[in-house]
Amino acid sequence: MKAVEVIDDLKRRFPNEPEYIQAVEEVLTTIEDVYNENPEFERYNLIDRLCIPDRIFAFRVSWVDDKGKVQNNMGYRVQHNNAIGPYKGGIRFHSSVNLSILKFLAFEQTFKNSLTTLAMGGAKGGSDFSPRGKSDMEVMRFCQAFINELWRQIGPDTDVPAGDIGVGGREVGYMYGQYKKMAREFTGTFTGKGLEFGGSKIRPEATGYGNVYFLLEMLKTRGIDISGKRVAISGSGNVATYTAEKLLSLGAKVVSMSDSDGSIYVPDGLTREQLDYIFKLKNIYRGRIREFAEEYDCQYFEGERPWQRVACEIAMPSATQNEIDGDDARALIANGCIAVSEGANMPSTPDAIREFQKARILYAPGKAANAGGVSVSGLEMAQNSQKLSWTEEEVDNKLKQIMSDIHTQCVKYGTEADGYINYVKGANVAGFMKVARAMMAQGVL
Ligand code: NDP
């Protein structure tokens, strides 16, 4: 396999899908050597079958807004690969959602889920519907209409969706409710459910906590203590807030957070009370991060991400894809950044990744660092099928162990001759090998 040729072919076949091509390119260029050491992979044309999703559902979602007007959105589910377990991956509601973004996310999810050591295939879904500015009833009607189309394609052993951008506990609750009504069954078909109806302890926290656990493993390789370190976080949603919470509990300083309108800068670090304010602002009042700056009289950079002006040792991008470009990466390094651990999926552009690796700083790609979320989703599925509920401590301990195992796999497959751990390569090779072997064993499907 020549990665360049496969990528050129995909570009020709899918010319308007830049995010998908970007994600595929990152994986193929790092697994090329390992792939070519296994000639049987090529005989089975494994790479083509792994790059192209098993199937994609696309549908119109029609719903009625509070003014009685009929609204139409697009809905999608990309079932990428189920070689090692049922399709599994979140649902994103955001105005930017399109097939390219969902295909990249489903592709990434396949390798991430493989890394977790749990039995989950890869999928992703979503809609260009944005919950921002919508009433609860509008969100509910949209979720119900979305599931009316999708429910036949998902199920506890078929495809298990969860949350992502714009889809939190509220949206999962509405979607699960409608699924339950249509399918006439109470099974673990969604994860991220409320605790009262099958949700797992620590699931809301899992992506953020898991990212911090992964960061601690990375820092350990260089004997660095997290306490007192300044951390810039982007986003102020699920992943960002629980990342911040765990960091504060470990004595680190969270100096920045953001939303799609701008970022705040708090050089001495957020207090617990301030973080609680952000939590309420985003989840209860559904407000903007600018309102935090007004409340606490701190610096606010309208329309800017945290990376250019903030002095920090650690960056944890936790908003969206391609939010750190080459210039941002150079600014971060110049301002003293020694570690980047990705809460979001593909937040760094290829240029930014090159800069981090060239500077030999610690750099963990999302598919390793943010795998804690889907890992606890996997634990939620296990609890649901046994009709059991584990304690917070049990789930947290399992999460820590999984993140440590993922780190070990990255070290095993990613350590370079000079001792530098290339986490991108490590995660891609480890994730790929398991899926590839399972696909080989199951024949051409
Ligand atoms: P949320 O919707 O809870 O929060 C998203 C945050 O990112 C918000 O602050 C939002 O700002 C900001 N944001 C979203 N889109 C953009 C954009 N285009 N530009 C700038 N800021 C933006 O989502 P999550 O916290 O769940 O997800 C964040 C990231 O983490 C995503 O990349 C997701 O794929 C990834 N992830 C999430 C997991 C989970 O368990 N939830 C698991 C693994 C990865 P605003 O409010 O202005 O829209």
Coordinates of C-alpha atoms and ligand atoms in Angstrom, one line a residue:
M1 CA 0.0 0.0 0.0
K2 CA 1.2 3.4 -0.9
A3 CA -0.5 5.9 1.4
V4 CA -0.2 8.7 -1.1
E5 CA -2.0 6.7 -3.8
V6 CA -4.8 5.7 -1.6
I7 CA -5.3 9.2 -0.4
D8 CA -5.2 10.6 -4.0
D9 CA -7.9 8.0 -4.9
L10 CA -10.1 9.0 -2.0
K11 CA -9.7 12.7 -2.9
R12 CA -10.9 11.9 -6.4
R13 CA -13.9 9.9 -5.2
F14 CA -14.8 12.3 -2.4
P15 CA -13.7 15.7 -3.6
N16 CA -15.7 17.7 -1.1
E17 CA -14.8 16.0 2.1
P18 CA -11.6 17.7 3.4
E19 CA -12.0 16.7 7.1
Y20 CA -12.5 13.1 6.2
I21 CA -9.4 13.1 3.9
Q22 CA -7.4 14.8 6.6
A23 CA -8.2 12.2 9.2
V24 CA -7.5 9.3 6.8
E25 CA -4.2 10.9 5.7
E26 CA -3.0 11.1 9.3
V27 CA -3.7 7.5 10.0
L28 CA -2.5 6.0 6.7
T29 CA 0.9 7.9 6.7
T30 CA 1.6 6.5 10.2
I31 CA 0.5 2.9 9.6
E32 CA 2.0 2.5 6.2
D33 CA 5.1 0.6 7.3
V34 CA 3.3 -1.8 9.6
Y35 CA 0.6 -2.4 7.0
N36 CA 3.2 -3.3 4.4
E37 CA 4.9 -5.8 6.7
N38 CA 1.6 -7.8 6.5
P39 CA 1.2 -8.7 2.8
E40 CA -2.1 -10.5 3.6
F41 CA -3.7 -7.2 4.4
E42 CA -3.1 -6.0 0.8
R43 CA -4.5 -9.3 -0.7
Y44 CA -7.7 -8.5 1.1
N45 CA -7.6 -4.9 0.1
L46 CA -8.1 -4.1 3.7
I47 CA -7.2 -0.4 3.5
D48 CA -10.0 0.5 1.1
R49 CA -12.5 -1.4 3.2
L50 CA -11.3 0.3 6.3
C51 CA -11.3 3.8 4.9
I52 CA -14.8 3.7 3.5
P53 CA -17.7 3.4 6.0
D54 CA -19.7 0.2 6.0
R55 CA -22.9 2.3 5.4
I56 CA -24.3 5.8 5.7
F57 CA -27.9 6.8 6.4
A58 CA -28.9 10.3 5.4
F59 CA -32.4 11.6 5.9
R60 CA -34.6 14.7 6.3
V61 CA -35.7 15.7 9.8
S62 CA -38.9 17.8 9.7
W63 CA -40.2 19.3 12.9
V64 CA -42.4 22.2 14.1
D65 CA -40.9 25.2 15.9
D66 CA -42.6 27.2 18.7
K67 CA -44.1 29.6 16.2
G68 CA -45.8 26.7 14.4
K69 CA -43.4 26.9 11.4
V70 CA -42.1 23.7 9.8
Q71 CA -38.3 23.4 9.9
N72 CA -36.2 20.9 8.0
N73 CA -32.8 19.7 8.9
M74 CA -30.5 16.9 7.6
G75 CA -29.8 13.9 9.7
Y76 CA -27.1 11.3 9.3
R77 CA -25.6 8.2 10.8
V78 CA -22.3 6.9 9.6
Q79 CA -21.7 3.2 10.6
H80 CA -18.0 3.0 9.9
N81 CA -16.8 -0.4 11.1
N82 CA -18.2 -3.2 13.4
A83 CA -15.3 -5.7 13.2
I84 CA -14.7 -5.7 16.9
G85 CA -18.1 -4.8 18.4
P86 CA -21.4 -3.0 17.7
Y87 CA -21.2 0.4 16.0
K88 CA -20.6 3.0 18.7
G89 CA -20.1 6.8 18.6
G90 CA -21.7 10.1 19.4
I91 CA -24.3 12.3 17.8
R92 CA -23.4 15.9 17.0
F93 CA -26.0 18.7 16.7
H94 CA -24.3 21.8 15.2
S95 CA -25.0 24.0 12.2
S96 CA -21.6 23.0 10.7
V97 CA -22.4 19.3 10.6
N98 CA -22.0 17.7 7.2
L99 CA -21.0 14.3 5.8
S100 CA -17.3 15.1 5.7
I101 CA -17.2 15.9 9.4
L102 CA -19.2 12.9 10.4
K103 CA -17.1 10.5 8.2
F104 CA -13.9 11.8 9.8
L105 CA -15.4 11.4 13.2
A106 CA -16.6 7.9 12.5
F107 CA -13.3 6.9 11.0
E108 CA -11.4 8.2 14.1
Q109 CA -13.9 6.5 16.4
T110 CA -13.1 3.1 14.9
F111 CA -9.5 3.3 16.0
K112 CA -10.2 5.1 19.3
N113 CA -12.7 2.4 20.3
S114 CA -10.2 -0.3 19.4
L115 CA -7.7 1.4 21.7
T116 CA -10.0 1.3 24.7
T117 CA -9.7 -2.5 24.8
L118 CA -13.5 -2.8 24.9
A119 CA -15.7 -4.4 22.2
M120 CA -17.0 -1.5 20.3
G121 CA -17.0 -0.7 16.6
G122 CA -17.0 2.9 15.2
A123 CA -19.8 5.2 14.1
K124 CA -20.9 8.8 14.3
G125 CA -24.1 10.7 13.6
G126 CA -25.7 14.1 13.8
S127 CA -27.6 16.9 12.2
D128 CA -27.1 20.5 11.1
F129 CA -29.7 21.4 13.7
S130 CA -28.3 23.7 16.4
P131 CA -29.9 23.5 19.9
R132 CA -28.5 27.1 20.5
G133 CA -31.3 29.5 21.0
K134 CA -34.0 26.8 20.8
S135 CA -36.5 26.2 23.6
D136 CA -36.6 22.9 25.5
M137 CA -39.8 21.9 23.6
E138 CA -38.2 22.6 20.2
V139 CA -35.2 20.5 21.1
M140 CA -37.5 17.7 22.3
R141 CA -39.5 17.8 19.1
F142 CA -36.4 17.8 17.0
C143 CA -34.9 14.8 18.9
Q144 CA -38.1 12.9 18.5
A145 CA -38.3 13.6 14.7
F146 CA -34.6 12.6 14.4
I147 CA -35.1 9.3 16.1
N148 CA -38.3 8.5 14.2
E149 CA -36.0 8.2 11.2
L150 CA -33.1 6.5 12.9
W151 CA -34.5 4.1 15.4
R152 CA -34.6 1.1 13.0
Q153 CA -30.9 1.3 12.4
I154 CA -29.7 1.3 16.0
G155 CA -30.0 -1.1 18.9
P156 CA -28.1 -2.4 21.9
D157 CA -26.2 -4.9 19.9
T158 CA -26.3 -3.1 16.5
D159 CA -25.4 0.6 17.0
V160 CA -25.2 2.5 20.3
P161 CA -25.2 6.3 19.9
A162 CA -24.1 8.8 22.6
G163 CA -23.5 12.6 23.0
D164 CA -21.1 15.0 21.3
I165 CA -21.1 18.7 20.5
G166 CA -24.6 20.0 21.1
V167 CA -25.8 16.7 22.5
G168 CA -25.7 16.4 26.3
G169 CA -27.9 14.7 28.9
R170 CA -31.0 16.6 27.8
E171 CA -30.8 15.6 24.2
V172 CA -29.8 12.0 25.0
G173 CA -32.8 11.7 27.3
Y174 CA -35.2 12.9 24.6
M175 CA -33.7 10.6 21.9
Y176 CA -33.6 7.6 24.2
G177 CA -37.2 8.3 25.3
Q178 CA -38.4 8.3 21.6
Y179 CA -36.3 5.2 20.8
K180 CA -37.8 3.3 23.7
K181 CA -41.3 4.3 22.5
M182 CA -40.7 3.2 18.9
A183 CA -38.7 0.0 19.6
R184 CA -40.9 -1.0 22.6
E185 CA -37.8 -2.0 24.6
F186 CA -35.8 -0.7 27.5
T187 CA -32.2 -1.5 26.5
G188 CA -28.9 0.2 26.6
T189 CA -29.3 1.6 23.1
F190 CA -27.9 5.0 24.1
T191 CA -25.1 5.9 26.5
G192 CA -24.8 9.1 28.4
K193 CA -28.3 8.4 29.8
G194 CA -29.5 9.9 33.0
L195 CA -28.6 8.0 36.2
E196 CA -32.3 7.1 36.8
F197 CA -32.6 5.2 33.6
G198 CA -29.5 3.2 33.0
G199 CA -26.8 5.9 32.8
S200 CA -23.3 5.2 34.3
K201 CA -21.7 7.1 37.1
I202 CA -18.8 9.2 35.8
R203 CA -20.0 9.2 32.2
P204 CA -20.5 13.0 32.0
E205 CA -17.1 13.5 33.5
A206 CA -15.3 10.7 31.7
T207 CA -13.9 12.5 28.6
G208 CA -12.5 15.3 30.6
Y209 CA -11.2 13.2 33.5
G210 CA -9.8 10.6 31.1
N211 CA -7.9 13.3 29.3
V212 CA -6.3 14.5 32.5
Y213 CA -5.4 10.9 33.5
F214 CA -3.8 10.5 30.1
L215 CA -1.9 13.8 30.5
L216 CA -0.6 12.6 33.9
E217 CA 0.8 9.5 32.2
M218 CA 2.5 11.6 29.7
L219 CA 4.0 14.0 32.2
K220 CA 5.2 11.0 34.3
T221 CA 7.4 9.9 31.3
R222 CA 9.3 13.2 31.9
G223 CA 9.1 13.4 35.6
I224 CA 6.9 16.5 35.5
D225 CA 4.4 17.3 38.3
I226 CA 1.0 18.8 37.3
S227 CA 0.7 20.9 40.4
G228 CA 0.9 24.6 39.7
K229 CA 1.1 24.2 36.0
R230 CA -0.9 26.7 33.9
V231 CA -3.4 25.0 31.5
A232 CA -5.2 26.7 28.6
I233 CA -8.5 24.9 27.7
S234 CA -10.7 25.7 24.8
G235 CA -14.4 25.2 24.9
S236 CA -16.7 25.4 27.9
G237 CA -18.9 22.4 27.3
N238 CA -18.9 18.9 28.6
V239 CA -15.3 18.0 27.9
A240 CA -13.8 21.4 28.8
T241 CA -15.6 21.8 32.2
Y242 CA -14.8 18.3 33.5
T243 CA -11.2 18.7 32.3
A244 CA -11.0 21.9 34.3
E245 CA -12.7 20.3 37.4
K246 CA -10.1 17.5 37.5
L247 CA -7.2 19.9 36.9
L248 CA -8.3 22.1 39.8
S249 CA -8.5 19.1 42.1
L250 CA -4.9 18.3 41.2
G251 CA -3.6 21.8 42.0
A252 CA -3.2 23.0 38.3
K253 CA -4.3 26.4 37.2
V254 CA -6.9 26.8 34.5
V255 CA -6.0 30.1 32.8
S256 CA -8.3 30.1 29.8
M257 CA -11.6 28.7 28.5
S258 CA -13.7 29.7 25.5
D259 CA -16.8 29.3 23.3
S260 CA -17.4 29.9 19.7
D261 CA -17.6 33.7 20.3
G262 CA -14.4 34.2 22.2
S263 CA -12.1 33.3 25.1
I264 CA -11.4 34.4 28.7
Y265 CA -8.0 34.8 30.3
V266 CA -7.5 34.4 34.0
P267 CA -3.7 34.5 34.6
D268 CA -3.9 33.3 38.2
G269 CA -6.3 30.4 37.4
L270 CA -10.0 29.9 37.9
T271 CA -11.3 29.3 41.4
R272 CA -13.7 26.5 42.1
E273 CA -16.5 29.0 42.5
Q274 CA -15.7 30.5 39.1
L275 CA -15.7 27.1 37.4
D276 CA -19.1 26.4 39.0
Y277 CA -20.3 29.7 37.5
I278 CA -19.2 28.5 34.0
F279 CA -20.8 25.2 34.6
K280 CA -24.1 26.8 35.4
L281 CA -23.8 29.4 32.7
K282 CA -23.4 26.8 30.0
N283 CA -25.7 24.0 31.3
I284 CA -28.5 25.9 33.0
Y285 CA -28.7 29.4 31.6
R286 CA -27.2 28.4 28.3
G287 CA -25.3 31.6 28.2
R288 CA -22.0 32.8 26.7
I289 CA -18.4 32.8 28.1
R290 CA -18.4 36.6 27.6
E291 CA -20.8 36.8 30.5
F292 CA -18.2 35.2 32.7
A293 CA -15.8 38.0 31.8
E294 CA -18.4 40.6 32.7
E295 CA -19.2 38.9 36.0
Y296 CA -15.6 38.5 37.1
D297 CA -14.0 41.4 35.3
C298 CA -11.4 39.4 33.5
Q299 CA -9.8 39.7 30.1
Y300 CA -12.0 38.6 27.2
F301 CA -10.8 38.1 23.6
E302 CA -13.7 38.5 21.3
G303 CA -13.6 36.0 18.3
E304 CA -10.2 34.5 19.5
R305 CA -9.2 31.1 20.6
P306 CA -7.0 30.8 23.7
W307 CA -3.7 29.8 22.0
Q308 CA -2.1 33.0 20.9
R309 CA -2.0 35.3 23.9
V310 CA -2.0 33.0 26.9
A311 CA 1.1 31.9 28.8
C312 CA 0.7 28.2 29.7
E313 CA 2.7 25.0 30.1
I314 CA -0.2 22.8 29.0
A315 CA -2.9 23.1 26.3
M316 CA -6.0 21.0 26.3
P317 CA -8.1 21.8 23.2
S318 CA -11.7 20.7 24.0
A319 CA -14.0 22.5 21.5
T320 CA -13.8 21.3 17.9
Q321 CA -11.8 20.1 14.9
N322 CA -9.0 22.2 13.4
E323 CA -9.0 24.8 16.2
I324 CA -5.1 24.9 16.5
D325 CA -3.3 25.8 13.3
G326 CA 0.4 26.1 12.7
D327 CA 0.6 29.7 13.9
D328 CA -1.2 28.8 17.1
A329 CA 1.1 25.9 17.7
R330 CA 4.2 28.1 17.2
A331 CA 2.7 30.7 19.6
L332 CA 2.0 28.0 22.2
I333 CA 5.5 26.6 22.0
A334 CA 7.0 30.1 22.1
N335 CA 4.9 30.9 25.2
G336 CA 6.3 27.9 27.1
C337 CA 3.9 25.1 26.3
I338 CA 5.4 21.6 27.0
A339 CA 2.3 19.4 26.6
V340 CA -0.8 19.2 24.5
S341 CA -3.5 16.7 25.2
E342 CA -6.5 16.7 23.0
G343 CA -10.0 16.6 24.5
A344 CA -11.6 17.4 21.1
N345 CA -11.4 15.3 18.0
M346 CA -8.7 16.4 15.5
P347 CA -8.4 19.9 17.0
S348 CA -4.8 20.3 15.7
T349 CA -4.2 20.8 12.0
P350 CA -1.5 18.6 10.3
D351 CA 0.7 21.8 10.4
A352 CA 0.2 22.2 14.1
I353 CA 1.0 18.5 14.8
R354 CA 4.2 18.8 12.8
E355 CA 5.2 21.8 15.0
F356 CA 4.5 20.0 18.2
Q357 CA 6.5 17.0 17.1
K358 CA 9.3 19.0 15.7
A359 CA 9.7 20.8 19.1
R360 CA 9.6 17.4 20.8
I361 CA 6.9 18.4 23.2
L362 CA 4.4 15.9 24.6
Y363 CA 1.5 15.7 22.2
A364 CA -1.4 13.3 22.5
P365 CA -4.0 13.0 19.7
G366 CA -7.7 13.0 20.6
K367 CA -8.1 9.4 19.7
A368 CA -5.9 8.4 22.6
A369 CA -6.4 11.3 25.0
N370 CA -10.2 11.6 24.8
A371 CA -11.0 7.9 24.7
G372 CA -12.2 8.0 28.3
G373 CA -15.6 9.1 27.2
V374 CA -16.3 6.2 25.0
S375 CA -14.6 3.9 27.4
V376 CA -17.1 4.7 30.1
S377 CA -19.8 4.5 27.5
G378 CA -18.6 0.9 27.0
L379 CA -18.8 0.4 30.7
E380 CA -22.3 1.8 30.6
M381 CA -23.2 -0.8 28.0
A382 CA -21.7 -3.6 30.2
Q383 CA -23.7 -2.4 33.2
N384 CA -26.9 -2.1 31.1
S385 CA -26.6 -5.6 29.7
Q386 CA -26.1 -7.0 33.3
K387 CA -28.8 -4.7 34.7
L388 CA -26.3 -3.5 37.2
S389 CA -25.0 -0.2 38.4
W390 CA -21.4 0.2 39.5
T391 CA -20.2 2.7 42.1
E392 CA -18.4 5.9 41.2
E393 CA -15.2 4.6 42.6
E394 CA -15.4 1.4 40.5
V395 CA -16.0 3.3 37.3
D396 CA -13.4 5.9 38.0
N397 CA -10.8 3.1 38.8
K398 CA -11.6 1.3 35.5
L399 CA -11.3 4.6 33.6
K400 CA -7.9 5.3 35.1
Q401 CA -6.8 1.8 34.2
I402 CA -8.0 2.1 30.6
M403 CA -6.3 5.4 30.1
S404 CA -3.1 3.9 31.5
D405 CA -3.4 0.9 29.2
I406 CA -3.9 3.2 26.2
H407 CA -0.8 5.1 27.2
T408 CA 1.1 1.9 27.4
Q409 CA 0.0 0.9 23.9
C410 CA 1.1 4.3 22.5
V411 CA 4.5 3.9 24.1
K412 CA 4.8 0.4 22.7
Y413 CA 4.0 1.3 19.1
G414 CA 5.1 4.9 19.1
T415 CA 8.5 5.2 20.7
E416 CA 11.1 6.4 18.2
A417 CA 14.8 5.7 18.0
D418 CA 15.7 8.8 20.1
G419 CA 13.2 7.9 22.8
Y420 CA 10.6 10.4 21.7
I421 CA 7.1 9.0 22.0
N422 CA 5.2 9.7 18.9
Y423 CA 1.7 9.3 20.3
V424 CA 0.0 9.8 16.9
K425 CA 1.9 6.8 15.5
G426 CA 1.5 4.7 18.6
A427 CA -2.3 5.3 18.8
N428 CA -2.9 4.7 15.1
V429 CA -0.8 1.5 14.9
A430 CA -2.3 0.0 18.0
G431 CA -5.9 0.9 17.1
F432 CA -5.4 -0.3 13.5
M433 CA -3.8 -3.7 14.2
K434 CA -6.7 -5.0 16.3
V435 CA -9.4 -3.9 13.8
A436 CA -7.3 -5.2 10.8
R437 CA -6.8 -8.7 12.4
A438 CA -10.5 -8.9 13.2
M439 CA -11.5 -7.9 9.6
M440 CA -9.0 -10.5 8.2
A441 CA -10.5 -13.3 10.4
Q442 CA -14.1 -12.4 9.3
G443 CA -13.5 -12.5 5.5
V444 CA -14.5 -10.0 2.8
L445 CA -17.8 -8.4 3.9
Ligands
NDP1 P1 -20.3 20.6 24.0 O1 -21.3 20.9 23.0 O2 -20.6 20.2 25.4 O3 -19.2 21.8 24.0 C1 -18.6 22.2 22.9 C2 -17.8 23.5 23.2 O4 -17.0 23.8 22.1 C3 -18.7 24.7 23.5 O5 -18.0 25.6 24.4 C4 -18.8 25.3 22.1 O6 -19.0 26.7 22.1 C5 -17.4 25.1 21.6 N1 -17.5 24.9 20.1 C6 -18.2 24.1 19.4 N2 -18.0 24.3 18.1 C7 -17.2 25.3 18.0 C8 -16.6 25.9 16.9 N3 -16.9 25.6 15.6 N4 -15.7 26.9 17.1 C9 -15.4 27.3 18.4 N5 -15.9 26.7 19.5 C10 -16.8 25.7 19.3 O7 -19.4 19.4 23.3 P2 -18.4 18.4 24.0 O8 -17.7 19.1 25.1 O9 -19.1 17.1 24.2 O10 -17.4 18.1 22.8 C11 -16.2 18.9 22.6 C12 -15.2 18.2 21.7 O11 -14.9 16.9 22.4 C13 -15.7 17.7 20.3 O12 -14.6 17.8 19.4 C14 -16.2 16.3 20.6 O13 -16.2 15.6 19.3 C15 -15.1 15.8 21.5 N6 -15.4 14.7 22.3 C16 -16.5 14.6 23.1 C17 -16.8 13.5 23.9 C18 -17.9 13.5 24.9 O14 -18.0 12.5 25.7 N7 -18.8 14.5 24.9 C19 -16.0 12.3 23.8 C20 -14.8 12.5 23.0 C21 -14.6 13.6 22.2 P3 -20.6 27.2 21.8 O15 -21.3 27.0 23.0 O16 -20.3 28.7 21.4 O17 -21.1 26.4 20.6

